[in-house]
CSV table of C-alpha atoms in Angstrom, one decimal:
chain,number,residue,atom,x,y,z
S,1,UNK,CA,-42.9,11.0,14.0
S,2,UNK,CA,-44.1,11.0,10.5
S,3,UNK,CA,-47.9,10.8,10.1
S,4,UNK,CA,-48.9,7.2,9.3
S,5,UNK,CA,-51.0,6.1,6.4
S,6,UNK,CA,-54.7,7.2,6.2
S,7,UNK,CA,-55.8,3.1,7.1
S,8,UNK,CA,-53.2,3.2,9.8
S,9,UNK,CA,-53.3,6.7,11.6
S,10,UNK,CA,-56.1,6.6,14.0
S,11,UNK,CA,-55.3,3.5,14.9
S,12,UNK,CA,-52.1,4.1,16.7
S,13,UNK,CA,-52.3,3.9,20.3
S,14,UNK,CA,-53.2,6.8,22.4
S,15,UNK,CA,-53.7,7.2,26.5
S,16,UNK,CA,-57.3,8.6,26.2
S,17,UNK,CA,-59.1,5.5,27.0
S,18,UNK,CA,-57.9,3.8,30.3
S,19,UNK,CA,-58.9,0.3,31.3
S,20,UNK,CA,-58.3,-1.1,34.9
S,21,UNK,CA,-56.2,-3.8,35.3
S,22,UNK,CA,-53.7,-5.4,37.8
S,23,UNK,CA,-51.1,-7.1,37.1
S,24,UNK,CA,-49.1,-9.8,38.5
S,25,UNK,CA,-46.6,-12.0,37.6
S,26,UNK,CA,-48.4,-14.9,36.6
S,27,UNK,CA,-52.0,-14.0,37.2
S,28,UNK,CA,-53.7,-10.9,36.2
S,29,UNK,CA,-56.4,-9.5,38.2
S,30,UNK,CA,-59.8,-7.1,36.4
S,31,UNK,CA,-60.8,-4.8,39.5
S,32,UNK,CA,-64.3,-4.5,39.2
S,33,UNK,CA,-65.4,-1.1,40.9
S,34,UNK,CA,-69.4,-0.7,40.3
S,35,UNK,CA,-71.6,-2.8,38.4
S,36,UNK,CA,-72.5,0.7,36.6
S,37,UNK,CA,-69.1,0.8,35.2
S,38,UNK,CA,-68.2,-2.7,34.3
S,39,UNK,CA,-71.7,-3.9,34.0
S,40,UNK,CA,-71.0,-7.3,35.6
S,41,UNK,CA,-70.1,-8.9,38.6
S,42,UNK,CA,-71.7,-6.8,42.2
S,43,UNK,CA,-70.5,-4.7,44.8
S,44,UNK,CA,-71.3,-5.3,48.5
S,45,UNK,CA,-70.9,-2.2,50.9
S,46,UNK,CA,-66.9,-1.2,50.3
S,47,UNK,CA,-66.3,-4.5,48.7
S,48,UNK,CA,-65.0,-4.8,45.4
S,49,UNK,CA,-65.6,-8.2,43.9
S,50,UNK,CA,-63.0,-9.4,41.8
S,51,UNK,CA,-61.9,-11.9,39.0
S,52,UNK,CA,-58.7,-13.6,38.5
S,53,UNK,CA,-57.4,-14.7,35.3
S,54,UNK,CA,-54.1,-16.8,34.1
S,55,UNK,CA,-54.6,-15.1,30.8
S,56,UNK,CA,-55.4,-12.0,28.9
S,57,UNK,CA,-55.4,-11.7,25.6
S,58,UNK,CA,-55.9,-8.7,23.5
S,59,UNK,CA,-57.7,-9.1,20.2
S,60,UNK,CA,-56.6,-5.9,18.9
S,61,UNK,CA,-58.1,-3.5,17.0
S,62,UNK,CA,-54.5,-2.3,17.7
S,63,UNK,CA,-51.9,-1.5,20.1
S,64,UNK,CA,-53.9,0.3,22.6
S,65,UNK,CA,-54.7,-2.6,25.4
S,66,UNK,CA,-51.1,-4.0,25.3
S,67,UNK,CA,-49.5,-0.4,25.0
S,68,UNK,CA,-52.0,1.1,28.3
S,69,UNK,CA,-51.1,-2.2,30.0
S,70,UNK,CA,-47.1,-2.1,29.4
S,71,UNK,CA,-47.4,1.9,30.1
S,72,UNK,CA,-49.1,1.6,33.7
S,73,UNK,CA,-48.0,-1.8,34.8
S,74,UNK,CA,-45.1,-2.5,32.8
S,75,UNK,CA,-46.0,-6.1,32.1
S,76,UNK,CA,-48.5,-7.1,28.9
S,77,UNK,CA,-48.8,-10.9,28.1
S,78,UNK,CA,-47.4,-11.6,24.6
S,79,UNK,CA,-50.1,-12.9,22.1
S,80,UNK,CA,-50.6,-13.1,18.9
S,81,UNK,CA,-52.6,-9.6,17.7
S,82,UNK,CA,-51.5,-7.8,20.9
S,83,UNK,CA,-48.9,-5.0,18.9
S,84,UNK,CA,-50.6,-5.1,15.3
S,85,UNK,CA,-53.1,-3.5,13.6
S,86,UNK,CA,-56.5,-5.8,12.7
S,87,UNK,CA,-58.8,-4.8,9.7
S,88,UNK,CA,-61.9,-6.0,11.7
S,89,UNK,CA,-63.2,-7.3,8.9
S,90,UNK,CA,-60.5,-10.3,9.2
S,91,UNK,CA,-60.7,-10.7,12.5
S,92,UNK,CA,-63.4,-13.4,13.1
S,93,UNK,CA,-61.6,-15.1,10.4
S,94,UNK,CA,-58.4,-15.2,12.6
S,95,UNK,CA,-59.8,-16.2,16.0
S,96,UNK,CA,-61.4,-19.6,13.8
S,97,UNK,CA,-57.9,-20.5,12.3
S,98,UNK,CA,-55.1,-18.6,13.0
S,99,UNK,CA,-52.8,-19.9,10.4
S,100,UNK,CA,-54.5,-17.8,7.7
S,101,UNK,CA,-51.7,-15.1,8.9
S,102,UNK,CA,-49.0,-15.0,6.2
S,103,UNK,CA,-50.7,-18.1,4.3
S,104,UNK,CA,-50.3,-16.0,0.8
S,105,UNK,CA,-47.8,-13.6,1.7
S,106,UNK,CA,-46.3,-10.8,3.3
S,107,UNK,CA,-46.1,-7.1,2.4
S,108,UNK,CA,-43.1,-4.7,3.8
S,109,UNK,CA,-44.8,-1.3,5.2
S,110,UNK,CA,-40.9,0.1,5.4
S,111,UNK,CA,-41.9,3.4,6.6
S,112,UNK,CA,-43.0,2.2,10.1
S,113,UNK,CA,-41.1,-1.2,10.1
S,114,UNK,CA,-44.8,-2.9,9.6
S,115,UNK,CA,-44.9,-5.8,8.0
S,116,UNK,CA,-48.8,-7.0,6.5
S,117,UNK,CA,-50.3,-10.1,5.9
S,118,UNK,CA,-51.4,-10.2,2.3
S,119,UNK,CA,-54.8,-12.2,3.1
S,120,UNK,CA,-55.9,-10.7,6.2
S,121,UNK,CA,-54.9,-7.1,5.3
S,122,UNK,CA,-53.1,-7.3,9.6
S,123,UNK,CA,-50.2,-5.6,10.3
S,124,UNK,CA,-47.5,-6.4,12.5
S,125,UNK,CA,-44.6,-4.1,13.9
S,126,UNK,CA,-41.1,-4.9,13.4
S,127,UNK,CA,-39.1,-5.1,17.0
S,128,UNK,CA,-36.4,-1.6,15.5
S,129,UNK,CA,-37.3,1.2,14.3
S,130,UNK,CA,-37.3,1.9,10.8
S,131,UNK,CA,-33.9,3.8,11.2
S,132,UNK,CA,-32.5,0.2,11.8
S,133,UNK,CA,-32.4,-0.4,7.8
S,134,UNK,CA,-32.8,3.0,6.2
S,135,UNK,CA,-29.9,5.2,5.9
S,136,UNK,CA,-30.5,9.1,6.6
S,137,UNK,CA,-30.8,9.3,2.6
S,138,UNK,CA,-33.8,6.8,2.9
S,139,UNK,CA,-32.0,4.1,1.1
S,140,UNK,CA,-33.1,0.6,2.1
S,141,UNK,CA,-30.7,-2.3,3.3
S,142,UNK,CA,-32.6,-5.4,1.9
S,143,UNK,CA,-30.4,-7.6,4.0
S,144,UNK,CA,-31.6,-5.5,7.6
S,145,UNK,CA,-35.3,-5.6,5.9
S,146,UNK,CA,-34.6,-9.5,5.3
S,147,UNK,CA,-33.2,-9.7,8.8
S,148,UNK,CA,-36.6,-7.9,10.3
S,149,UNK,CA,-39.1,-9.7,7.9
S,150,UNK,CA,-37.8,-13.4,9.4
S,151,UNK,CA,-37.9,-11.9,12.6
S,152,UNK,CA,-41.4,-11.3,12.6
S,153,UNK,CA,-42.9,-13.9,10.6
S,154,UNK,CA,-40.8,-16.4,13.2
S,155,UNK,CA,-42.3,-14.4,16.0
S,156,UNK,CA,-45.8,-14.4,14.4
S,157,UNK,CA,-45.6,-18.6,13.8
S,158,UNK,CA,-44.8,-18.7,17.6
S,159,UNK,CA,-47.7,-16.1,18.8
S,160,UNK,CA,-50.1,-18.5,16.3
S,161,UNK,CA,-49.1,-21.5,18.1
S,162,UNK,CA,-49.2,-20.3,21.8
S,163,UNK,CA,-53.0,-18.9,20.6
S,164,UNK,CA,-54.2,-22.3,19.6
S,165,UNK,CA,-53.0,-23.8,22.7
S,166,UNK,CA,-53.7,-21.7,25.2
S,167,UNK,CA,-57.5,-21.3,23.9
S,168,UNK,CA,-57.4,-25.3,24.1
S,169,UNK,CA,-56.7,-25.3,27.6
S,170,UNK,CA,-58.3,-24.9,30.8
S,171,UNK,CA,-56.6,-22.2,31.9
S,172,UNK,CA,-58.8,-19.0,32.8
S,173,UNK,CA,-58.8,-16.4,30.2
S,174,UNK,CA,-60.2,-13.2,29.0
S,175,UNK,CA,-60.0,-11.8,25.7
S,176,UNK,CA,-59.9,-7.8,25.5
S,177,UNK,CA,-61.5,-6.4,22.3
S,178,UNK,CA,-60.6,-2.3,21.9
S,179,UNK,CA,-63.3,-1.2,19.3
S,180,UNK,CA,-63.2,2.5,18.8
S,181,UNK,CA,-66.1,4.4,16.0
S,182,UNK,CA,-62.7,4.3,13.7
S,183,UNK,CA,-63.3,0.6,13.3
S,184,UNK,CA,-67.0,0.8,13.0
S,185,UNK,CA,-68.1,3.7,11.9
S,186,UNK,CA,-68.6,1.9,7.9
S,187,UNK,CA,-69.9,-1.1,9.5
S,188,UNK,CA,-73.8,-2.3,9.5
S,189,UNK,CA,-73.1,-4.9,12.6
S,190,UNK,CA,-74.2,-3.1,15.4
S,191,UNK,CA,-71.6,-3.5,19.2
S,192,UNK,CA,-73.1,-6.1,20.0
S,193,UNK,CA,-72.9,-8.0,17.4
S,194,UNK,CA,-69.5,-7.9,16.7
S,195,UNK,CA,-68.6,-8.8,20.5
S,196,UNK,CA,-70.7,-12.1,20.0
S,197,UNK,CA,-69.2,-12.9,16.5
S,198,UNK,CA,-65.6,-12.8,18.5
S,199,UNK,CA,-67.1,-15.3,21.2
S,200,UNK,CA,-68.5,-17.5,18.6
S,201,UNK,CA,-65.4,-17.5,16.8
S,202,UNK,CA,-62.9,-18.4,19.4
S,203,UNK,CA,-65.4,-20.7,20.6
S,204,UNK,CA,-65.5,-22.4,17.3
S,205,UNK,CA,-61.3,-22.3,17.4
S,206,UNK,CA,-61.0,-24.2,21.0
């Protein structure tokens, strides 16, 4: 495939970094395997303790949590920044209200069937390739791009929705942040820091 922009590249998912989860059909299970690893929860003698949860949600920075999940499971939960690309700067922003997403715009990245929020700077894929409205002599069909743009932002208005409500309820949920030094490597906040911002964020959204 072609190379993606320089804001975009290295944030494309990759099969590096693995994270183990179980999946079922309604509930999703985190294996626990030492407290060394995970750094919660305990192990007694050849007992793994474990934690169930009805949701989980990844909060981005990019594909790679829904892609490893879908690629060793074959089941990911849709949500709303679970196959797009999120500037972290925008993020906390987000989690609080949602509905910023597409508030003043939308932006056609045609050369990977992305389409970006103007505000928030995220990036959402299209569900076709960009073959599906470029012919081989690169010449755009406005009325497939139209076609691929509603699609989305109708997708997008759904994933917002669903968000807000299931953060509202009492279901059990965990929220999966990928951070790699990509995202942070210009930032002053320190790991930590922007783990606690997320929870005070969604917090503040529920």
């Amino acid at each position: 495939p072609n190379a993606a922009p320089a804001t975009l590249q290295n944030f494309l998912p990759t099969t590096q970094r693995r994270k183990k989860f179980s999946a079922g059909s309604r509930t999703m299970q985190v294996l626990k395997k030492s407290s060394q690893l995970h750094g919660v929860g305990k192990q007694t003698g050849n007992f793994n303790m474990e934690k169930r949860f009805d949701h989980i949600i990844s909060l981005g920075l990019n594909c790679e949590i829904s892609f490893i999940l879908k690629k060793k499971f074959n089941f990911v939960e849709s949500s709303l920044l679970s196959w797009s690309y999120i500037p972290i700067s925008s993020l906390n922003d987000v989690l609080k209200n949602p509905q910023l997403i597409f508030s003043e715009g939308i932006e056609d990245l045609t050369e990977y069937n992305m389409f970006k929020c103007s505000k928030t700077g995220i990036a959402f894929h299209g569900k076709n390739p960009p073959s599906f409205y470029t012919d081989k002599k690169g010449n755009i069909d406005q009325s497939l791009l139209l076609q691929e743009k509603n699609d989305v932002i109708s997708r997008v208005e759904y994933l917002k929705q669903k968000f807000i409500r299931v953060g509202q309820s009492s279901e059990s949920k965990l929220y999966v942040l990928g951070i790699s030094h990509y995202f942070t490597q210009n930032l002053k906040q320190s790991l930590k820091d922007i783990i606690l911002n997320c929870y005070e964020a969604i917090a503040q959204s529920q």
